[in-house]
PDB file of C-alpha atoms in Angstrom:
ATOM      1  CA  MET S   1      39.527 183.137  24.559  1.00 76.00           C
ATOM      2  CA  ASN S   2      39.075 186.865  24.612  1.00 89.00           C
ATOM      3  CA  HIS S   3      36.991 187.352  27.645  1.00 91.00           C
ATOM      4  CA  GLU S   4      37.141 191.385  26.818  1.00 94.00           C
ATOM      5  CA  ALA S   5      35.347 191.177  23.567  1.00 94.00           C
ATOM      6  CA  LEU S   6      32.973 188.827  24.892  1.00 95.00           C
ATOM      7  CA  THR S   7      32.143 191.392  27.659  1.00 94.00           C
ATOM      8  CA  ARG S   8      32.220 193.927  24.942  1.00 94.00           C
ATOM      9  CA  GLU S   9      29.498 192.273  22.961  1.00 94.00           C
ATOM     10  CA  MET S  10      27.352 191.393  26.275  1.00 94.00           C
ATOM     11  CA  ARG S  11      27.353 195.030  27.362  1.00 94.00           C
ATOM     12  CA  GLY S  12      26.799 196.461  23.795  1.00 94.00           C
ATOM     13  CA  LEU S  13      23.232 194.564  23.617  1.00 94.00           C
ATOM     14  CA  ARG S  14      22.619 195.799  26.873  1.00 92.00           C
ATOM     15  CA  GLU S  15      23.260 199.348  26.057  1.00 93.00           C
ATOM     16  CA  GLN S  16      21.294 199.426  22.980  1.00 92.00           C
ATOM     17  CA  LEU S  17      18.322 197.839  24.082  1.00 95.00           C
ATOM     18  CA  ALA S  18      16.067 198.959  26.594  1.00 95.00           C
ATOM     19  CA  GLY S  19      15.178 196.335  29.236  1.00 96.00           C
ATOM     20  CA  VAL S  20      18.315 194.164  29.334  1.00 97.00           C
ATOM     21  CA  THR S  21      19.390 193.830  32.820  1.00 96.00           C
ATOM     22  CA  ASP S  22      22.028 190.975  32.798  1.00 96.00           C
ATOM     23  CA  THR S  23      23.611 188.942  30.665  1.00 96.00           C
ATOM     24  CA  ALA S  24      26.314 185.592  30.470  1.00 97.00           C
ATOM     25  CA  VAL S  25      27.933 183.469  28.129  1.00 97.00           C
ATOM     26  CA  ALA S  26      28.319 179.826  29.211  1.00 97.00           C
ATOM     27  CA  ALA S  27      29.553 176.468  28.056  1.00 96.00           C
ATOM     28  CA  VAL S  28      26.534 173.873  27.595  1.00 93.00           C
ATOM     29  CA  ASP S  29      27.866 172.185  30.410  1.00 95.00           C
ATOM     30  CA  GLY S  30      26.777 174.951  32.588  1.00 95.00           C
ATOM     31  CA  LEU S  31      30.099 176.418  33.309  1.00 97.00           C
ATOM     32  CA  LEU S  32      30.414 180.223  33.299  1.00 97.00           C
ATOM     33  CA  ILE S  33      32.460 181.555  30.836  1.00 97.00           C
ATOM     34  CA  VAL S  34      31.833 185.334  31.328  1.00 97.00           C
ATOM     35  CA  SER S  35      29.111 187.222  33.238  1.00 96.00           C
ATOM     36  CA  ASP S  36      27.925 191.102  32.555  1.00 94.00           C
ATOM     37  CA  ALA S  37      25.243 190.753  35.546  1.00 92.00           C
ATOM     38  CA  THR S  38      24.505 192.672  38.826  1.00 91.00           C
ATOM     39  CA  GLU S  39      26.055 191.260  42.047  1.00 91.00           C
ATOM     40  CA  GLU S  40      22.371 190.120  42.829  1.00 93.00           C
ATOM     41  CA  ILE S  41      22.576 187.506  40.139  1.00 94.00           C
ATOM     42  CA  ASP S  42      24.895 184.678  41.151  1.00 96.00           C
ATOM     43  CA  ALA S  43      26.214 184.075  37.633  1.00 96.00           C
ATOM     44  CA  ASP S  44      27.713 180.438  38.274  1.00 97.00           C
ATOM     45  CA  SER S  45      24.014 179.409  39.142  1.00 97.00           C
ATOM     46  CA  LEU S  46      22.940 181.332  36.324  1.00 96.00           C
ATOM     47  CA  ALA S  47      25.195 179.736  33.727  1.00 97.00           C
ATOM     48  CA  ALA S  48      24.126 176.496  35.447  1.00 97.00           C
ATOM     49  CA  LEU S  49      20.353 176.644  35.070  1.00 96.00           C
ATOM     50  CA  ALA S  50      20.419 178.269  31.622  1.00 96.00           C
ATOM     51  CA  ALA S  51      22.352 175.380  30.592  1.00 95.00           C
ATOM     52  CA  ALA S  52      19.832 172.867  31.729  1.00 95.00           C
ATOM     53  CA  SER S  53      17.022 175.083  30.381  1.00 93.00           C
ATOM     54  CA  LEU S  54      18.917 174.918  26.962  1.00 91.00           C
ATOM     55  CA  GLY S  55      19.286 171.169  27.377  1.00 89.00           C
ATOM     56  CA  LEU S  56      15.616 170.433  27.876  1.00 92.00           C
ATOM     57  CA  SER S  57      14.581 172.555  25.133  1.00 91.00           C
ATOM     58  CA  ARG S  58      17.124 171.113  22.702  1.00 88.00           C
ATOM     59  CA  ARG S  59      15.645 167.796  23.472  1.00 90.00           C
ATOM     60  CA  MET S  60      12.043 169.142  23.275  1.00 92.00           C
ATOM     61  CA  VAL S  61      12.946 170.280  19.934  1.00 90.00           C
ATOM     62  CA  GLY S  62      14.517 167.403  18.902  1.00 90.00           C
ATOM     63  CA  MET S  63      11.961 164.704  20.106  1.00 91.00           C
ATOM     64  CA  THR S  64       9.179 166.676  18.221  1.00 93.00           C
ATOM     65  CA  GLU S  65      11.491 167.023  14.987  1.00 91.00           C
ATOM     66  CA  ARG S  66      11.090 170.962  15.079  1.00 89.00           C
ATOM     67  CA  GLY S  67      14.488 171.587  13.721  1.00 85.00           C
ATOM     68  CA  ALA S  68      17.629 173.324  15.358  1.00 82.00           C
ATOM     69  CA  LEU S  69      16.815 175.021  18.684  1.00 80.00           C
ATOM     70  CA  ARG S  70      17.110 178.795  18.518  1.00 82.00           C
ATOM     71  CA  ARG S  71      16.292 179.759  21.637  1.00 88.00           C
ATOM     72  CA  ALA S  72      14.074 179.302  25.017  1.00 91.00           C
ATOM     73  CA  VAL S  73      12.467 181.877  27.024  1.00 92.00           C
ATOM     74  CA  SER S  74      11.129 181.850  30.464  1.00 94.00           C
ATOM     75  CA  TYR S  75       8.521 184.352  31.360  1.00 93.00           C
ATOM     76  CA  GLY S  76       8.217 185.554  34.954  1.00 94.00           C
ATOM     77  CA  SER S  77       6.202 188.264  36.585  1.00 94.00           C
ATOM     78  CA  ARG S  78       8.907 191.027  36.746  1.00 95.00           C
ATOM     79  CA  GLY S  79      10.671 190.057  33.522  1.00 95.00           C
ATOM     80  CA  CYS S  80      12.079 186.941  31.540  1.00 95.00           C
ATOM     81  CA  ALA S  81      15.212 185.076  30.861  1.00 96.00           C
ATOM     82  CA  ALA S  82      15.997 184.522  27.191  1.00 96.00           C
ATOM     83  CA  VAL S  83      18.517 181.498  26.462  1.00 96.00           C
ATOM     84  CA  TYR S  84      20.109 181.362  23.069  1.00 95.00           C
ATOM     85  CA  ALA S  85      22.252 178.583  21.517  1.00 93.00           C
ATOM     86  CA  VAL S  86      25.729 179.690  20.007  1.00 94.00           C
ATOM     87  CA  GLY S  87      26.789 176.871  17.917  1.00 87.00           C
ATOM     88  CA  ASP S  88      26.905 173.393  19.696  1.00 85.00           C
ATOM     89  CA  HIS S  89      29.070 174.307  22.714  1.00 90.00           C
ATOM     90  CA  ALA S  90      27.921 177.434  24.395  1.00 94.00           C
ATOM     91  CA  LEU S  91      24.791 179.633  25.415  1.00 96.00           C
ATOM     92  CA  PHE S  92      24.064 183.308  25.850  1.00 97.00           C
ATOM     93  CA  VAL S  93      21.543 184.140  28.428  1.00 97.00           C
ATOM     94  CA  VAL S  94      19.728 187.386  28.483  1.00 97.00           C
ATOM     95  CA  LEU S  95      17.842 188.456  31.459  1.00 97.00           C
ATOM     96  CA  GLY S  96      15.341 191.437  30.837  1.00 96.00           C
ATOM     97  CA  ASP S  97      12.959 193.419  32.926  1.00 96.00           C
ATOM     98  CA  GLU S  98       9.103 193.775  32.057  1.00 94.00           C
ATOM     99  CA  GLY S  99       9.851 196.691  29.931  1.00 93.00           C
ATOM    100  CA  LEU S 100      12.157 194.142  27.382  1.00 95.00           C
ATOM    101  CA  ASP S 101      10.930 194.110  23.667  1.00 94.00           C
ATOM    102  CA  LEU S 102      11.474 190.319  23.029  1.00 93.00           C
ATOM    103  CA  ASP S 103      10.958 190.714  19.316  1.00 94.00           C
ATOM    104  CA  ARG S 104      13.431 193.218  19.308  1.00 95.00           C
ATOM    105  CA  LEU S 105      15.682 191.354  21.171  1.00 95.00           C
ATOM    106  CA  HIS S 106      15.456 188.311  19.213  1.00 93.00           C
ATOM    107  CA  ARG S 107      16.451 190.558  16.132  1.00 94.00           C
ATOM    108  CA  GLU S 108      18.996 192.187  17.536  1.00 94.00           C
ATOM    109  CA  SER S 109      20.790 189.446  19.072  1.00 94.00           C
ATOM    110  CA  GLN S 110      21.485 187.727  16.016  1.00 94.00           C
ATOM    111  CA  PRO S 111      24.460 189.518  14.931  1.00 96.00           C
ATOM    112  CA  VAL S 112      25.827 189.452  18.592  1.00 96.00           C
ATOM    113  CA  LEU S 113      25.303 185.521  18.723  1.00 95.00           C
ATOM    114  CA  ARG S 114      27.379 185.228  15.470  1.00 95.00           C
ATOM    115  CA  ARG S 115      30.292 187.397  16.775  1.00 95.00           C
ATOM    116  CA  ILE S 116      30.033 185.456  20.146  1.00 96.00           C
ATOM    117  CA  ASP S 117      30.546 182.443  18.210  1.00 95.00           C
ATOM    118  CA  THR S 118      33.531 183.746  16.237  1.00 95.00           C
ATOM    119  CA  ILE S 119      34.902 184.840  19.562  1.00 95.00           C
ATOM    120  CA  LEU S 120      34.417 181.454  21.163  1.00 94.00           C
ATOM    121  CA  THR S 121      35.897 179.452  18.231  1.00 89.00           C
ATOM    122  CA  GLY S 122      39.088 181.846  17.907  1.00 85.00           C
ATOM    123  CA  GLY S 123      38.272 183.494  15.401  1.00 69.00           C
ATOM    124  CA  GLY S 124      38.120 187.182  16.615  1.00 57.00           C
TER     125      GLY S 124
END
């Protein structure tokens, strides 16, 4: 797996989109693959919590027959955390401050998610 390519994708999103503060890629079981997060963020715990959030959201969407899960977003008083499914085996978590434009994040993350999936599956 090309960790450097994953890191480039994560940093690229952070650099092109104001308000993105931290990112990580993890397996759906919560094991961290790679992180581009500040030292204040415990990346291993972030990966585990993001996986739990994704798992619960997948179950909710499945139980209510709403199709395939695209993302789960948690809002806080100083920003948000968005967790995106990357295929069936990974996730991409994006932390943002209160200035993050979530609609733009959702649009601009789509090609990043495809590239991350390609990297994780050995195609890139």
